[in-house]
Amino acid sequence: FSAAFGIAAGDVDRDGAIDLVASRRDGRRIDWFADRGGQFSLAAVDPPPPGAPNGTLVAMLRILATHLGRPGDGSLELSLLGLKLEQAPGDPLTNAEANALIESLRIYADTNGSGVFEESDELVLPVPTLALLGGVQAVPLEDNNPNVQVVVGTPRTYFVVAELTA
């Protein structure tokens, strides 16, 4: 704002968030900076599986990652997912309980945009053995992997899939 003459804050676009408006000293331009609520949105839905026979792949979580920046901004990259595994709300699974139920976890990218997990979706990362800390499985994602990069205006859907023990 080195060239700003006046700055005002208010809800310009009436979305409930405070935006900034700045006028330039030369009076030729007014800039509006919309509050976008951050540069990234990560929404998760845990659709209950209809039935899950042992030894099958079951989508346990659908994640929608959205880059909220402006056109021309570079891609954002997911680097770590923390997955909380619970028997019931507030009752985290232990390592032994989780590994007795789940043979492996897998993270998939929704390659066809259907929003529904299909085994033909792109495998991003397998997690063969669970190692929970307080019921949370940390899943570090590979750096510079195009499957975990999110471009402005192009939301990506991911699935956390459990391979149930036989």
JSON list of N, CA and C in Angstrom, two decimals, residues 67-101:
[
{"chain": "A", "resi": 67, "resn": "HIS", "atom": "N", "xyz": [-8.24, -24.35, -4.14]},
{"chain": "A", "resi": 67, "resn": "HIS", "atom": "CA", "xyz": [-7.31, -23.22, -4.11]},
{"chain": "A", "resi": 67, "resn": "HIS", "atom": "C", "xyz": [-8.14, -21.97, -4.33]},
{"chain": "A", "resi": 68, "resn": "LEU", "atom": "N", "xyz": [-8.16, -21.06, -3.36]},
{"chain": "A", "resi": 68, "resn": "LEU", "atom": "CA", "xyz": [-9.01, -19.88, -3.42]},
{"chain": "A", "resi": 68, "resn": "LEU", "atom": "C", "xyz": [-8.28, -18.63, -3.90]},
{"chain": "A", "resi": 69, "resn": "GLY", "atom": "N", "xyz": [-7.10, -18.79, -4.43]},
{"chain": "A", "resi": 69, "resn": "GLY", "atom": "CA", "xyz": [-6.32, -17.64, -4.88]},
{"chain": "A", "resi": 69, "resn": "GLY", "atom": "C", "xyz": [-6.90, -17.01, -6.13]},
{"chain": "A", "resi": 70, "resn": "ARG", "atom": "N", "xyz": [-6.09, -16.18, -6.76]},
{"chain": "A", "resi": 70, "resn": "ARG", "atom": "CA", "xyz": [-6.49, -15.48, -7.97]},
{"chain": "A", "resi": 70, "resn": "ARG", "atom": "C", "xyz": [-5.89, -16.15, -9.20]},
{"chain": "A", "resi": 71, "resn": "PRO", "atom": "N", "xyz": [-6.51, -15.97, -10.37]},
{"chain": "A", "resi": 71, "resn": "PRO", "atom": "CA", "xyz": [-5.91, -16.51, -11.60]},
{"chain": "A", "resi": 71, "resn": "PRO", "atom": "C", "xyz": [-4.47, -16.01, -11.71]},
{"chain": "A", "resi": 72, "resn": "GLY", "atom": "N", "xyz": [-3.58, -16.90, -12.10]},
{"chain": "A", "resi": 72, "resn": "GLY", "atom": "CA", "xyz": [-2.17, -16.55, -12.20]},
{"chain": "A", "resi": 72, "resn": "GLY", "atom": "C", "xyz": [-1.36, -16.98, -10.99]},
{"chain": "A", "resi": 73, "resn": "ASP", "atom": "N", "xyz": [-2.03, -17.24, -9.86]},
{"chain": "A", "resi": 73, "resn": "ASP", "atom": "CA", "xyz": [-1.32, -17.76, -8.68]},
{"chain": "A", "resi": 73, "resn": "ASP", "atom": "C", "xyz": [-0.82, -19.16, -9.00]},
{"chain": "A", "resi": 74, "resn": "GLY", "atom": "N", "xyz": [0.30, -19.52, -8.40]},
{"chain": "A", "resi": 74, "resn": "GLY", "atom": "CA", "xyz": [0.84, -20.87, -8.59]},
{"chain": "A", "resi": 74, "resn": "GLY", "atom": "C", "xyz": [-0.02, -21.90, -7.87]},
{"chain": "A", "resi": 75, "resn": "SER", "atom": "N", "xyz": [0.22, -23.15, -8.17]},
{"chain": "A", "resi": 75, "resn": "SER", "atom": "CA", "xyz": [-0.50, -24.25, -7.53]},
{"chain": "A", "resi": 75, "resn": "SER", "atom": "C", "xyz": [-0.13, -24.33, -6.05]},
{"chain": "A", "resi": 76, "resn": "LEU", "atom": "N", "xyz": [-1.08, -24.80, -5.26]},
{"chain": "A", "resi": 76, "resn": "LEU", "atom": "CA", "xyz": [-0.81, -25.14, -3.87]},
{"chain": "A", "resi": 76, "resn": "LEU", "atom": "C", "xyz": [-0.63, -26.65, -3.80]},
{"chain": "A", "resi": 77, "resn": "GLU", "atom": "N", "xyz": [0.10, -27.10, -2.79]},
{"chain": "A", "resi": 77, "resn": "GLU", "atom": "CA", "xyz": [0.39, -28.52, -2.71]},
{"chain": "A", "resi": 77, "resn": "GLU", "atom": "C", "xyz": [0.07, -29.05, -1.32]},
{"chain": "A", "resi": 78, "resn": "LEU", "atom": "N", "xyz": [-0.66, -30.15, -1.27]},
{"chain": "A", "resi": 78, "resn": "LEU", "atom": "CA", "xyz": [-0.93, -30.82, -0.01]},
{"chain": "A", "resi": 78, "resn": "LEU", "atom": "C", "xyz": [0.35, -31.49, 0.45]},
{"chain": "A", "resi": 79, "resn": "SER", "atom": "N", "xyz": [0.68, -31.35, 1.73]},
{"chain": "A", "resi": 79, "resn": "SER", "atom": "CA", "xyz": [1.93, -31.96, 2.21]},
{"chain": "A", "resi": 79, "resn": "SER", "atom": "C", "xyz": [1.70, -33.00, 3.30]},
{"chain": "A", "resi": 80, "resn": "LEU", "atom": "N", "xyz": [0.61, -32.88, 4.06]},
{"chain": "A", "resi": 80, "resn": "LEU", "atom": "CA", "xyz": [0.37, -33.81, 5.17]},
{"chain": "A", "resi": 80, "resn": "LEU", "atom": "C", "xyz": [-1.12, -33.88, 5.46]},
{"chain": "A", "resi": 81, "resn": "LEU", "atom": "N", "xyz": [-1.61, -35.10, 5.61]},
{"chain": "A", "resi": 81, "resn": "LEU", "atom": "CA", "xyz": [-2.98, -35.30, 6.07]},
{"chain": "A", "resi": 81, "resn": "LEU", "atom": "C", "xyz": [-2.92, -35.93, 7.45]},
{"chain": "A", "resi": 82, "resn": "GLY", "atom": "N", "xyz": [-3.74, -35.45, 8.36]},
{"chain": "A", "resi": 82, "resn": "GLY", "atom": "CA", "xyz": [-3.89, -36.06, 9.67]},
{"chain": "A", "resi": 82, "resn": "GLY", "atom": "C", "xyz": [-5.27, -36.70, 9.74]},
{"chain": "A", "resi": 83, "resn": "LEU", "atom": "N", "xyz": [-5.32, -37.99, 9.88]},
{"chain": "A", "resi": 83, "resn": "LEU", "atom": "CA", "xyz": [-6.58, -38.72, 9.86]},
{"chain": "A", "resi": 83, "resn": "LEU", "atom": "C", "xyz": [-6.88, -39.27, 11.25]},
{"chain": "A", "resi": 84, "resn": "LYS", "atom": "N", "xyz": [-7.97, -38.80, 11.85]},
{"chain": "A", "resi": 84, "resn": "LYS", "atom": "CA", "xyz": [-8.36, -39.26, 13.18]},
{"chain": "A", "resi": 84, "resn": "LYS", "atom": "C", "xyz": [-9.26, -40.47, 13.05]},
{"chain": "A", "resi": 85, "resn": "LEU", "atom": "N", "xyz": [-8.84, -41.58, 13.65]},
{"chain": "A", "resi": 85, "resn": "LEU", "atom": "CA", "xyz": [-9.60, -42.82, 13.61]},
{"chain": "A", "resi": 85, "resn": "LEU", "atom": "C", "xyz": [-10.21, -43.08, 14.98]},
{"chain": "A", "resi": 86, "resn": "GLU", "atom": "N", "xyz": [-11.54, -43.16, 15.01]},
{"chain": "A", "resi": 86, "resn": "GLU", "atom": "CA", "xyz": [-12.25, -43.32, 16.28]},
{"chain": "A", "resi": 86, "resn": "GLU", "atom": "C", "xyz": [-13.23, -44.48, 16.21]},
{"chain": "A", "resi": 87, "resn": "GLN", "atom": "N", "xyz": [-13.40, -45.13, 17.34]},
{"chain": "A", "resi": 87, "resn": "GLN", "atom": "CA", "xyz": [-14.43, -46.15, 17.50]},
{"chain": "A", "resi": 87, "resn": "GLN", "atom": "C", "xyz": [-15.79, -45.47, 17.58]},
{"chain": "A", "resi": 88, "resn": "ALA", "atom": "N", "xyz": [-15.83, -44.36, 18.30]},
{"chain": "A", "resi": 88, "resn": "ALA", "atom": "CA", "xyz": [-17.01, -43.51, 18.47]},
{"chain": "A", "resi": 88, "resn": "ALA", "atom": "C", "xyz": [-16.46, -42.11, 18.73]},
{"chain": "A", "resi": 89, "resn": "PRO", "atom": "N", "xyz": [-17.28, -41.05, 18.56]},
{"chain": "A", "resi": 89, "resn": "PRO", "atom": "CA", "xyz": [-16.77, -39.70, 18.80]},
{"chain": "A", "resi": 89, "resn": "PRO", "atom": "C", "xyz": [-16.12, -39.59, 20.19]},
{"chain": "A", "resi": 90, "resn": "GLY", "atom": "N", "xyz": [-14.86, -39.12, 20.18]},
{"chain": "A", "resi": 90, "resn": "GLY", "atom": "CA", "xyz": [-14.12, -38.96, 21.42]},
{"chain": "A", "resi": 90, "resn": "GLY", "atom": "C", "xyz": [-13.44, -40.23, 21.93]},
{"chain": "A", "resi": 91, "resn": "ASP", "atom": "N", "xyz": [-13.56, -41.34, 21.19]},
{"chain": "A", "resi": 91, "resn": "ASP", "atom": "CA", "xyz": [-12.96, -42.62, 21.59]},
{"chain": "A", "resi": 91, "resn": "ASP", "atom": "C", "xyz": [-11.99, -43.08, 20.49]},
{"chain": "A", "resi": 92, "resn": "PRO", "atom": "N", "xyz": [-10.74, -42.54, 20.51]},
{"chain": "A", "resi": 92, "resn": "PRO", "atom": "CA", "xyz": [-9.79, -42.87, 19.44]},
{"chain": "A", "resi": 92, "resn": "PRO", "atom": "C", "xyz": [-9.37, -44.34, 19.46]},
{"chain": "A", "resi": 93, "resn": "LEU", "atom": "N", "xyz": [-9.12, -44.87, 18.26]},
{"chain": "A", "resi": 93, "resn": "LEU", "atom": "CA", "xyz": [-8.61, -46.23, 18.15]},
{"chain": "A", "resi": 93, "resn": "LEU", "atom": "C", "xyz": [-7.15, -46.28, 18.59]},
{"chain": "A", "resi": 94, "resn": "THR", "atom": "N", "xyz": [-6.75, -47.41, 19.15]},
{"chain": "A", "resi": 94, "resn": "THR", "atom": "CA", "xyz": [-5.34, -47.65, 19.44]},
{"chain": "A", "resi": 94, "resn": "THR", "atom": "C", "xyz": [-4.70, -48.23, 18.19]},
{"chain": "A", "resi": 95, "resn": "ASN", "atom": "N", "xyz": [-3.37, -48.32, 18.18]},
{"chain": "A", "resi": 95, "resn": "ASN", "atom": "CA", "xyz": [-2.68, -48.95, 17.05]},
{"chain": "A", "resi": 95, "resn": "ASN", "atom": "C", "xyz": [-3.17, -50.37, 16.84]},
{"chain": "A", "resi": 96, "resn": "ALA", "atom": "N", "xyz": [-3.27, -51.13, 17.92]},
{"chain": "A", "resi": 96, "resn": "ALA", "atom": "CA", "xyz": [-3.70, -52.52, 17.82]},
{"chain": "A", "resi": 96, "resn": "ALA", "atom": "C", "xyz": [-5.11, -52.62, 17.24]},
{"chain": "A", "resi": 97, "resn": "GLU", "atom": "N", "xyz": [-6.03, -51.79, 17.73]},
{"chain": "A", "resi": 97, "resn": "GLU", "atom": "CA", "xyz": [-7.42, -51.82, 17.23]},
{"chain": "A", "resi": 97, "resn": "GLU", "atom": "C", "xyz": [-7.48, -51.45, 15.75]},
{"chain": "A", "resi": 98, "resn": "ALA", "atom": "N", "xyz": [-6.76, -50.38, 15.37]},
{"chain": "A", "resi": 98, "resn": "ALA", "atom": "CA", "xyz": [-6.78, -49.91, 13.99]},
{"chain": "A", "resi": 98, "resn": "ALA", "atom": "C", "xyz": [-6.20, -50.96, 13.05]},
{"chain": "A", "resi": 99, "resn": "ASN", "atom": "N", "xyz": [-5.05, -51.54, 13.42]},
{"chain": "A", "resi": 99, "resn": "ASN", "atom": "CA", "xyz": [-4.40, -52.52, 12.56]},
{"chain": "A", "resi": 99, "resn": "ASN", "atom": "C", "xyz": [-5.16, -53.85, 12.51]},
{"chain": "A", "resi": 100, "resn": "ALA", "atom": "N", "xyz": [-5.99, -54.13, 13.52]},
{"chain": "A", "resi": 100, "resn": "ALA", "atom": "CA", "xyz": [-6.83, -55.33, 13.49]},
{"chain": "A", "resi": 100, "resn": "ALA", "atom": "C", "xyz": [-7.99, -55.16, 12.51]},
{"chain": "A", "resi": 101, "resn": "LEU", "atom": "N", "xyz": [-8.44, -53.91, 12.31]},
{"chain": "A", "resi": 101, "resn": "LEU", "atom": "CA", "xyz": [-9.56, -53.63, 11.41]},
{"chain": "A", "resi": 101, "resn": "LEU", "atom": "C", "xyz": [-9.13, -53.31, 9.99]}
]
